[in-house]
Short mmCIF file of C-alpha atoms in Angstrom, two decimals:
data_model
loop_
_atom_site.label_atom_id
_atom_site.label_comp_id
_atom_site.label_asym_id
_atom_site.label_seq_id
_atom_site.Cartn_x
_atom_site.Cartn_y
_atom_site.Cartn_z
CA MET A 1 -13.25 20.05 6.69
CA ASN A 2 -15.70 17.69 5.06
CA PRO A 3 -14.02 15.94 2.06
CA MET A 4 -17.25 16.32 0.16
CA SER A 5 -17.18 20.12 0.67
CA VAL A 6 -13.57 20.26 -0.53
CA SER A 7 -14.48 18.29 -3.65
CA GLN A 8 -17.44 20.55 -4.37
CA ALA A 9 -15.33 23.68 -3.85
CA GLU A 10 -12.65 22.38 -6.22
CA SER A 11 -15.31 21.49 -8.77
CA LYS A 12 -16.80 24.99 -8.50
CA VAL A 13 -13.39 26.66 -8.96
CA SER A 14 -12.67 24.41 -11.95
CA TYR A 15 -16.04 25.29 -13.49
CA GLN A 16 -15.40 29.01 -13.00
CA LYS A 17 -12.00 28.72 -14.69
CA LEU A 18 -13.64 26.86 -17.55
CA MET A 19 -16.24 29.61 -17.95
CA VAL A 20 -13.60 32.38 -17.92
CA GLY A 21 -11.49 30.51 -20.47
CA SER A 22 -14.55 29.92 -22.63
CA ILE A 23 -15.46 33.62 -22.60
CA ILE A 24 -11.91 34.61 -23.60
CA LEU A 25 -11.82 32.05 -26.42
CA ALA A 26 -15.29 33.09 -27.60
CA SER A 27 -14.15 36.72 -27.76
CA CYS A 28 -11.10 35.78 -29.83
CA PHE A 29 -13.30 33.68 -32.09
CA VAL A 30 -15.71 36.57 -32.72
CA LEU A 31 -12.87 39.00 -33.46
CA ALA A 32 -11.12 36.58 -35.84
CA TYR A 33 -14.32 36.11 -37.82
CA LEU A 34 -15.46 39.73 -37.62
CA PRO A 35 -15.55 40.18 -41.44
CA VAL A 36 -17.80 37.12 -41.72
CA TRP A 37 -20.11 38.41 -38.98
CA LYS A 38 -20.41 41.75 -40.78
CA SER A 39 -21.22 39.99 -44.06
CA LEU A 40 -23.87 37.82 -42.42
CA VAL A 41 -25.57 40.71 -40.62
CA LEU A 42 -25.61 42.71 -43.84
CA ALA A 43 -27.24 39.80 -45.70
CA TRP A 44 -29.87 39.37 -42.98
CA TYR A 45 -30.64 43.09 -43.01
CA GLU A 46 -30.77 43.66 -46.77
CA ASN A 47 -32.44 40.45 -47.95
CA GLU A 48 -35.87 39.53 -46.57
CA ASN A 49 -35.26 35.89 -47.50
CA TYR A 50 -32.65 35.67 -44.74
CA SER A 51 -34.07 38.05 -42.12
CA HIS A 52 -34.66 35.02 -39.87
CA GLY A 53 -30.88 34.90 -39.46
CA PHE A 54 -31.11 37.46 -36.66
CA LEU A 55 -32.97 34.86 -34.57
CA ILE A 56 -30.66 31.91 -35.15
CA ILE A 57 -27.86 32.82 -32.73
CA PRO A 58 -30.17 33.80 -29.82
CA ILE A 59 -32.07 30.54 -30.28
CA ALA A 60 -28.82 28.52 -30.37
CA VAL A 61 -27.66 30.27 -27.18
CA TYR A 62 -30.99 29.48 -25.52
CA LEU A 63 -30.66 25.81 -26.50
CA VAL A 64 -27.21 25.68 -24.87
CA TRP A 65 -28.52 27.42 -21.75
CA ARG A 66 -31.49 25.05 -21.65
CA ASN A 67 -29.04 22.14 -21.55
CA ARG A 68 -26.72 23.78 -18.98
CA GLN A 69 -27.35 21.22 -16.22
CA ARG A 70 -26.36 18.30 -18.40
CA LEU A 71 -23.32 20.22 -19.66
CA THR A 72 -22.03 20.83 -16.14
CA GLU A 73 -22.40 17.12 -15.39
CA THR A 74 -20.54 16.04 -18.54
CA GLN A 75 -16.85 15.26 -18.23
CA VAL A 76 -14.51 17.71 -19.94
CA LYS A 77 -11.80 15.76 -21.71
CA PRO A 78 -9.92 17.64 -24.47
CA ALA A 79 -9.32 15.64 -27.64
CA TRP A 80 -6.09 16.37 -29.50
CA TRP A 81 -7.48 14.95 -32.73
CA GLY A 82 -9.65 18.07 -32.89
CA LEU A 83 -6.60 20.27 -33.48
CA PRO A 84 -6.09 19.24 -37.14
CA LEU A 85 -9.78 20.01 -37.70
CA VAL A 86 -9.29 23.48 -36.22
CA VAL A 87 -6.33 24.09 -38.50
CA PHE A 88 -8.26 22.85 -41.54
CA SER A 89 -11.23 25.10 -40.72
CA LEU A 90 -8.99 28.14 -40.34
CA LEU A 91 -7.19 27.39 -43.60
CA LEU A 92 -10.59 27.08 -45.26
CA TYR A 93 -11.46 30.49 -43.87
CA VAL A 94 -8.25 32.05 -45.19
CA VAL A 95 -8.66 30.56 -48.68
CA SER A 96 -12.37 31.40 -48.94
CA SER A 97 -11.74 34.97 -47.74
CA TYR A 98 -8.99 35.42 -50.32
CA ALA A 99 -11.27 34.00 -53.04
CA GLU A 100 -14.24 36.05 -51.70
CA ILE A 101 -16.48 33.00 -51.37
CA ARG A 102 -18.76 34.22 -48.60
CA THR A 103 -20.76 31.03 -48.16
CA VAL A 104 -17.64 28.93 -47.56
CA SER A 105 -16.30 31.57 -45.15
CA SER A 106 -19.55 31.40 -43.19
CA VAL A 107 -19.49 27.61 -43.10
CA SER A 108 -15.85 27.65 -41.98
CA LEU A 109 -16.94 29.79 -39.02
CA ILE A 110 -19.25 27.01 -37.85
CA LEU A 111 -16.66 24.30 -38.59
CA THR A 112 -14.07 26.19 -36.55
CA LEU A 113 -16.53 26.40 -33.67
CA MET A 114 -17.27 22.67 -33.83
CA SER A 115 -13.64 21.56 -34.09
CA SER A 116 -12.62 23.95 -31.28
CA VAL A 117 -15.24 22.40 -28.99
CA VAL A 118 -13.84 18.93 -29.74
CA PHE A 119 -10.25 20.07 -29.20
CA LEU A 120 -10.86 22.03 -25.98
CA TYR A 121 -13.69 20.14 -24.30
CA GLY A 122 -13.85 16.69 -25.88
CA HIS A 123 -16.35 14.63 -27.82
CA ARG A 124 -18.84 14.31 -24.96
CA ILE A 125 -19.37 18.06 -24.72
CA PHE A 126 -19.39 18.16 -28.52
CA ARG A 127 -22.29 15.70 -28.62
CA GLN A 128 -24.23 17.85 -26.15
CA LEU A 129 -23.70 20.95 -28.29
CA LEU A 130 -24.04 19.31 -31.70
CA PHE A 131 -27.59 20.41 -32.47
CA PRO A 132 -27.17 24.09 -31.44
CA MET A 133 -24.00 24.28 -33.54
CA CYS A 134 -25.62 22.60 -36.56
CA PHE A 135 -28.61 24.92 -36.10
CA LEU A 136 -26.26 27.81 -36.90
CA LEU A 137 -26.06 26.56 -40.50
CA LEU A 138 -29.56 27.98 -41.02
CA MET A 139 -28.18 31.50 -40.66
CA VAL A 140 -25.92 31.08 -43.71
CA PRO A 141 -27.48 32.56 -46.89
CA ILE A 142 -27.90 30.26 -49.87
CA PRO A 143 -25.50 31.13 -52.72
CA SER A 144 -27.24 33.34 -55.30
CA GLN A 145 -26.61 30.82 -58.10
CA ILE A 146 -28.36 28.05 -56.19
CA TYR A 147 -31.16 30.39 -55.09
CA SER A 148 -31.84 31.44 -58.69
CA SER A 149 -31.76 27.86 -59.96
CA LEU A 150 -34.38 26.89 -57.35
CA THR A 151 -36.63 29.93 -57.74
CA ILE A 152 -37.64 29.48 -61.38
CA PRO A 153 -38.69 25.79 -61.12
CA LEU A 154 -40.65 26.55 -57.95
CA GLN A 155 -42.38 29.50 -59.62
CA LEU A 156 -43.42 27.29 -62.54
CA PHE A 157 -44.59 24.50 -60.23
CA VAL A 158 -46.70 26.85 -58.11
CA SER A 159 -48.24 28.58 -61.14
CA ARG A 160 -48.88 25.29 -62.95
CA THR A 161 -50.51 23.69 -59.90
CA ALA A 162 -52.61 26.78 -59.12
CA VAL A 163 -53.86 26.95 -62.72
CA TRP A 164 -54.76 23.26 -62.63
CA ILE A 165 -56.83 23.82 -59.46
CA VAL A 166 -58.70 26.93 -60.61
CA ASP A 167 -59.33 25.36 -64.01
CA GLY A 168 -60.96 22.46 -62.19
CA LEU A 169 -63.17 25.00 -60.39
CA GLY A 170 -64.41 26.29 -63.73
CA ILE A 171 -62.54 29.61 -63.76
CA PRO A 172 -61.28 30.62 -67.23
CA VAL A 173 -57.50 30.70 -66.95
CA PHE A 174 -54.50 30.58 -69.25
CA ARG A 175 -50.86 30.28 -68.24
CA GLU A 176 -47.81 31.57 -70.12
CA GLY A 177 -44.71 30.55 -68.21
CA ASN A 178 -45.06 32.20 -64.79
CA VAL A 179 -47.80 34.60 -66.00
CA ILE A 180 -51.39 33.61 -65.21
CA ASN A 181 -54.11 35.21 -67.34
CA ILE A 182 -57.71 35.42 -66.15
CA PRO A 183 -60.53 37.59 -67.55
CA GLY A 184 -59.63 41.21 -66.81
CA ARG A 185 -56.29 40.51 -65.14
CA SER A 186 -52.82 39.07 -65.68
CA LEU A 187 -50.90 37.84 -62.65
CA GLN A 188 -47.15 37.46 -62.79
CA MET A 189 -45.56 35.09 -60.32
CA ALA A 190 -42.97 37.02 -58.33
CA GLU A 191 -39.96 35.37 -56.65
CA ALA A 192 -41.71 35.63 -53.30
CA CYS A 193 -44.56 33.46 -54.62
CA SER A 194 -42.19 30.60 -55.35
CA GLY A 195 -42.33 29.64 -51.68
CA LEU A 196 -38.55 29.78 -51.23
CA ARG A 197 -38.69 32.70 -48.80
CA SER A 198 -41.23 31.07 -46.51
CA MET A 199 -39.42 27.75 -46.97
CA MET A 200 -36.33 29.10 -45.18
CA ALA A 201 -38.41 30.31 -42.23
CA LEU A 202 -40.44 27.09 -42.08
CA LEU A 203 -37.33 24.91 -42.22
CA THR A 204 -35.98 26.84 -39.26
CA LEU A 205 -39.21 26.53 -37.29
CA SER A 206 -39.78 22.85 -38.10
CA THR A 207 -36.19 21.99 -37.18
CA LEU A 208 -36.45 23.76 -33.83
CA TYR A 209 -39.94 22.42 -33.14
CA GLY A 210 -38.86 18.87 -33.86
CA TYR A 211 -35.81 19.15 -31.59
CA LEU A 212 -37.88 20.46 -28.69
CA THR A 213 -40.88 18.14 -28.99
CA LEU A 214 -39.64 14.87 -30.52
CA LYS A 215 -37.14 12.36 -29.19
CA SER A 216 -36.47 10.26 -32.27
CA ASN A 217 -33.86 11.71 -34.61
CA TYR A 218 -35.65 10.12 -37.57
CA SER A 219 -38.88 11.88 -36.60
CA ARG A 220 -37.02 15.15 -36.16
CA PHE A 221 -35.51 14.78 -39.62
CA PHE A 222 -38.85 14.10 -41.28
CA LEU A 223 -40.47 17.01 -39.46
CA MET A 224 -37.68 19.30 -40.64
CA LEU A 225 -38.28 18.19 -44.24
CA SER A 226 -42.02 18.84 -43.85
CA GLY A 227 -41.25 22.54 -44.02
CA ILE A 228 -40.46 22.17 -47.74
CA PRO A 229 -43.83 20.87 -49.03
CA ALA A 230 -45.63 23.09 -46.51
CA ALA A 231 -44.00 26.22 -47.97
CA VAL A 232 -44.70 25.21 -51.57
CA PHE A 233 -48.31 24.12 -51.23
CA VAL A 234 -49.45 27.02 -49.05
CA ASN A 235 -48.12 29.31 -51.76
CA VAL A 236 -50.22 27.36 -54.24
CA ILE A 237 -53.21 28.03 -51.96
CA ARG A 238 -52.29 31.73 -51.84
CA VAL A 239 -52.26 32.02 -55.63
CA VAL A 240 -55.56 30.12 -55.90
CA LEU A 241 -57.18 32.45 -53.35
CA ILE A 242 -55.87 35.52 -55.20
CA ILE A 243 -57.40 34.30 -58.45
CA MET A 244 -60.70 33.34 -56.84
CA ALA A 245 -60.99 36.66 -54.96
CA PHE A 246 -60.53 38.66 -58.15
CA HIS A 247 -62.72 36.43 -60.32
CA TYR A 248 -65.70 36.12 -57.98
CA PHE A 249 -65.56 39.33 -55.92
CA GLY A 250 -63.26 41.73 -57.79
CA PHE A 251 -60.93 41.96 -54.78
CA ASP A 252 -57.26 42.60 -55.49
CA LEU A 253 -55.15 40.63 -53.02
CA THR A 254 -51.84 41.17 -54.81
CA GLU A 255 -50.75 44.30 -52.94
CA GLY A 256 -51.25 46.40 -49.86
CA THR A 257 -52.58 45.30 -46.49
CA ALA A 258 -54.78 42.60 -48.00
CA HIS A 259 -51.74 40.89 -49.54
CA THR A 260 -49.88 41.05 -46.21
CA VAL A 261 -52.84 39.60 -44.31
CA LEU A 262 -53.21 36.83 -46.89
CA GLY A 263 -49.52 36.01 -46.52
CA LEU A 264 -49.90 35.72 -42.74
CA VAL A 265 -52.95 33.49 -43.12
CA VAL A 266 -51.24 31.02 -45.46
CA PHE A 267 -48.13 31.04 -43.25
CA CYS A 268 -50.33 30.04 -40.31
CA LEU A 269 -51.72 27.24 -42.48
CA ALA A 270 -48.17 26.05 -43.06
CA LEU A 271 -47.55 26.07 -39.30
CA LEU A 272 -50.71 24.01 -38.77
CA PHE A 273 -49.43 21.56 -41.37
CA ILE A 274 -46.16 21.19 -39.46
CA VAL A 275 -47.96 20.78 -36.12
CA GLY A 276 -50.20 18.13 -37.69
CA THR A 277 -47.19 16.32 -39.13
CA LYS A 278 -45.56 16.35 -35.70
CA GLY A 279 -48.70 14.79 -34.24
CA VAL A 280 -48.64 12.01 -36.83
CA LEU A 281 -44.94 11.33 -36.23
CA SER A 282 -45.47 11.24 -32.46
CA THR A 283 -48.34 8.77 -32.84
CA CYS A 284 -46.37 6.52 -35.19
CA THR A 285 -43.33 6.57 -32.91
CA ARG A 286 -45.46 5.73 -29.87
CA ARG A 287 -47.13 2.79 -31.64
CA ILE A 288 -43.82 1.41 -32.87
CA SER A 289 -42.31 1.61 -29.38
CA GLN A 290 -45.33 -0.24 -27.93
CA LYS A 291 -44.91 -3.20 -30.28
#
């Protein structure tokens, strides 16, 4: 028999054993963290701010599948130094579950996954899977205390900026906190108008878009951050358009289908902003590499 055929057959059998072992370990992992999975799914279902969480795992799985060829070519070399990290992550899970700190329990799930990959498959496989595993952090809801502390300043910033713009356009306007008063109407800035909800979705999209289209990690990082100003300023535009529509045409864009359509339009503007930012980063990276 051809030695090359024997080697390929052994490699195939070894790969199959690795896949079977991985499936068994993944099943145990899911069962061990079943309470955390239930908590996450409930948060995604009940809170619109985190509904994008349903997409995070399928996208992460796709990213791993997309990189399957390189994974099969990477040497599997278990690292024993990953074992203490596994133990630490599990202890963190036990303590956070006992203290009912859901965010820490969710993060410990991802840490356990990362440390298990290091322990079972080695640092080379870990490097190949690092981004998909870090991407899972976007499915973890922000603690309510942090969310509340961010919402109010963002509401005030959006309302203050929108009032400054419409005042410059000559529209009579007066702001009291997060309440905007114009002739014949008072508009109260809701939490959704702070931009925090769209910020979570845009951070997810900009992170994924940067990973798939850019090669420089610095460019990817800056593109990810671009989702923050994009979410805030398109919400400023939305508030300005609402005020202008009511003042000039008497149209109410604060509810119903019109409000939904307006939200989609400004979200598309945010996507265009991210695409434009990616173009600028690509151009800058290309020019730097040519020097």
